[in-house]
Coordinates of C-alpha atoms in Angstrom, one line a residue:
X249 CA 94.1 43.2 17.9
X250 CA 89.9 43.0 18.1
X251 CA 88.1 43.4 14.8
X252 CA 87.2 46.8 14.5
X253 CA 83.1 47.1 12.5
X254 CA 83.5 48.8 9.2
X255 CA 82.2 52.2 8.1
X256 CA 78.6 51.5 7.4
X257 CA 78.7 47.7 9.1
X258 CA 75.0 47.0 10.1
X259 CA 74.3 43.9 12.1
X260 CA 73.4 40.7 10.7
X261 CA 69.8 40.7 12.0
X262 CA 69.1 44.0 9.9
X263 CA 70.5 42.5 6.7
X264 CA 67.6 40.6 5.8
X265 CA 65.4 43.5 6.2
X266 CA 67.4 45.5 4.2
X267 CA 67.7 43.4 1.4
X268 CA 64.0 42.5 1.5
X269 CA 63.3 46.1 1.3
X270 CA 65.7 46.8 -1.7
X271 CA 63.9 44.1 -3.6
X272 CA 60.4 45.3 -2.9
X273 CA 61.3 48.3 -5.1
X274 CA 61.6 45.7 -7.9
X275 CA 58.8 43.9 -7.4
X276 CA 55.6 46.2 -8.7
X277 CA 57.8 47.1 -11.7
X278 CA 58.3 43.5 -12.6
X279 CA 55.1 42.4 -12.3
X280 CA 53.4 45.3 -13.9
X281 CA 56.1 45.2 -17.1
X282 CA 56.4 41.3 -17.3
X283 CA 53.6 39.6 -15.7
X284 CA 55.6 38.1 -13.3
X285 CA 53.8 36.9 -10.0
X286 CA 54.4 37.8 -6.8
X287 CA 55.2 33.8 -5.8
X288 CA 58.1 33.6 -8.7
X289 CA 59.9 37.0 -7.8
X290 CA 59.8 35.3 -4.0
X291 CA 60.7 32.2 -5.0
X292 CA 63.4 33.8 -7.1
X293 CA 64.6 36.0 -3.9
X294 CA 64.9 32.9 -1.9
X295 CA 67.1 31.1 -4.6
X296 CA 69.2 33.9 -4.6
X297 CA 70.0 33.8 -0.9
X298 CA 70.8 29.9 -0.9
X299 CA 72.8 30.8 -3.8
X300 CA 75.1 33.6 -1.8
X301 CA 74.5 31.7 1.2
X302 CA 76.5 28.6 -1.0
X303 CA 78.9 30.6 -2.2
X304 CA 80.0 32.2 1.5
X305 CA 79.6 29.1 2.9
X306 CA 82.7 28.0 0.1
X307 CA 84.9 31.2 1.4
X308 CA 83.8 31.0 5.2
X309 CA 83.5 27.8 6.5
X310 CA 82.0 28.8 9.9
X311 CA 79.2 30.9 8.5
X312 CA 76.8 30.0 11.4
X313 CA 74.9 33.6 11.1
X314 CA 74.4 33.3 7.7
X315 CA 72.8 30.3 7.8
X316 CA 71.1 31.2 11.2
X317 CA 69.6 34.7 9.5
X318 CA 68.9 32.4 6.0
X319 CA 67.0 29.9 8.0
X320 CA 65.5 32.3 10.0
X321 CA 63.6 34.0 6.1
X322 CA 63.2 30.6 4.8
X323 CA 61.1 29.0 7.9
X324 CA 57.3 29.4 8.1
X325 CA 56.5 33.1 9.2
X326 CA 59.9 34.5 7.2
X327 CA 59.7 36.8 4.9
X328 CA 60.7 34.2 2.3
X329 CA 58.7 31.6 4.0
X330 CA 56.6 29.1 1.8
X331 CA 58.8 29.7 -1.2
X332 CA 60.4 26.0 -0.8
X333 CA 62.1 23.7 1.3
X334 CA 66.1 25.0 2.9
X335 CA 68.1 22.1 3.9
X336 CA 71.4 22.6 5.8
X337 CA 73.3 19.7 6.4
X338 CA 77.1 19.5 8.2
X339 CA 79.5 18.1 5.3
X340 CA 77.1 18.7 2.6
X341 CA 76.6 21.8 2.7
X342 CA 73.1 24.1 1.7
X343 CA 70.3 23.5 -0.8
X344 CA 66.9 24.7 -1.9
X345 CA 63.8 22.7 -3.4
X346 CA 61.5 25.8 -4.9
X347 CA 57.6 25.6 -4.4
X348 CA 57.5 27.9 -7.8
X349 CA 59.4 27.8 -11.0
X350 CA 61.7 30.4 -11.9
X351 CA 60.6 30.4 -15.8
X352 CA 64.3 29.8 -16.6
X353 CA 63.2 26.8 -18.8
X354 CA 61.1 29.5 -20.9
X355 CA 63.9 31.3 -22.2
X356 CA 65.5 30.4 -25.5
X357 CA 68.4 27.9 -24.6
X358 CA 67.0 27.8 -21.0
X359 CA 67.0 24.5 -19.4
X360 CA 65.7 23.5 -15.6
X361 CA 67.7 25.5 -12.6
X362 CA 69.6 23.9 -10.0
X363 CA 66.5 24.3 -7.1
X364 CA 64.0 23.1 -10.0
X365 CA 60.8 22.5 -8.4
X366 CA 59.8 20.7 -11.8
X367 CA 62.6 17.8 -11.3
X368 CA 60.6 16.7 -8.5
X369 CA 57.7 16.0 -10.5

């Protein structure tokens, strides 16, 4: 039997655009309220999508469009491009190095994230 789309399926390619637009809602409001710049709330959307990226990856081995469509944001010209360095190797799986900081190591009990760009330093 062939995999029928769901109600509502939109193709892979619009995803990111999507998303990207949900987030730009966010992003005056943040910045106005809190302060926070424009290269952290980027650097924080491109964590995020290694992140989900990760976890798929665990549940769907052959996630080859995912990590196509990831890439494709991350790299230079992306819409997350210049936010830090994506690295997909076979067997080890996705990672991020940020180019900002996240600010988690601000908050009380906070400590450095897992894409740190501070544990490089």
């Amino acid at each position: 039997m062939a995999a029928r789309a769901r109600r509502g399926a939109r193709p892979a390619a619009d995803l990111g655009a999507a998303v990207l637009a949900h987030l730009e809602v966010l992003d005056a409001p943040l910045r106005e309220r809190y302060g926070v710049s424009p290269q952290v709330l980027r650097g924080n959307t491109a964590s995020g999508l290694v992140g989900a990226l990760r976890v798929l990856l665990g549940r769907v081995p052959d996630g080859g469009p995912a990590t196509a469509l990831a890439a494709g944001l991350l790299a230079e010209g992306g819409a997350l491009g210049g936010t830090g360095a994506f690295v997909h190797e076979e067997g080890l799986g996705v990672a991020f190095v940020r180019r900002s900081c996240c600010l988690y190591y601000r908050t009380q009990g906070g400590g450095l994230c897992g894409d740190c760009v501070l544990r490089t330093r």
